[in-house]
Amino acid sequence: MTIDFKKYADNLVPAVIQDDITGKVLMLGF
């Protein structure tokens, strides 16, 4: 998988941290 940094302003790519069991989103970071 290649991440295209040009798609995001300031070359930031969103990253989602999810709980493996419940599937709840624990954190959203850039």
Backbone as a ProteinNet text record, in pm:
[ID]
protein_1_A
[PRIMARY]
MTIDFKKYADNLVPAVIQDDITGKVLMLGF
[TERTIARY]
84.6	0	87.6	60.7	135.6	46.6	102	26	62.9	-37.1	-14.1	-22.9	94.6	99.2	47.1	43.2	-2.3	-152.3	-225.4	-370.4	-407.4	-314.6	-345.1	-265.9	-329.6	-261.3	-149.9	-38	77.9	135.2	104.4	155.7	119.4	2.8	-42.3	-137.5	-117.8	-203.1	-277.2	-410	-485.3	-457.7	-443.2	-422.2	-526.1	-596.5	-700.4	-651	-656	-622.5	-753.6	-772.7	-899.2	-878.3	-977	-975.1	-1002.1	-916.6	-925.3	-1052.1	-1096.3	-1209.9	-1343.4	-1356.3	-1484.1	-1499.2	-1386.6	-1392.4	-1412.1	-1408.8	-1425.8	-1300.5	-1319.9	-1207.1	-1154.5	-1028.5	-968.2	-903.1	-845.4	-770.4	-765.3	-768.6	-750.5	-636.8	-532.3	-416	-372.6	-286	-231.2	-79.4
-119.9	0	124.2	213.2	338.3	452.8	541	656.6	777.5	839.1	958.2	1082	1135.2	1249.4	1377.3	1380.4	1500.9	1523.5	1419.9	1431.9	1513.4	1520.5	1585.6	1714.2	1816.4	1942.8	1919.6	1986.6	1977.4	1835.9	1752.8	1615.1	1533.2	1561.2	1485.6	1375.7	1257.5	1144.1	1100.3	1091.6	1050.2	904.9	881.2	745.4	717.2	605.8	570.1	452.8	470.3	361.1	300.4	171.6	105.4	-10	-31.1	-148	-272.3	-371.6	-490.6	-571.2	-575	-659.8	-588.5	-467.1	-396.6	-317.7	-283.4	-205	-57.1	-17.4	123.9	202.1	324	410.3	472.1	443.6	493.2	629.3	648.9	771.3	800.5	927.4	969.9	1069.8	1038.4	1126.6	1156.9	1255.2	1292.9	1290.7
0	0	0	-93	-99	-56	25.9	73.6	-11	-70.5	-152.1	-64	-26.2	64.8	0.4	-132.8	-202.1	-186.2	-147.8	-131	-8	87.9	214.9	229.1	286.4	312.1	413.4	394.2	484.4	492.9	394.3	390.1	513.2	572.6	689.3	644.8	698.3	664.5	790.2	783.4	901.7	939.9	1068.6	1119.2	1226.8	1213.2	1308.9	1393.9	1525.7	1617.2	1665	1637.3	1668.2	1765.3	1851.6	1939.2	1855.2	1869.4	1785.6	1811.4	1936.1	1973.3	1950.5	2001.8	1993.4	1864.1	1800.3	1678.3	1703.6	1831.5	1864.6	1827.3	1778.9	1745.6	1874.9	1905.4	2028.9	2008.2	1889.1	1866.4	1716.7	1682.9	1544.8	1542.3	1468.4	1466	1324.3	1311.5	1181.3	1185.3
[MASK]
++++++++++++++++++++++++++++++

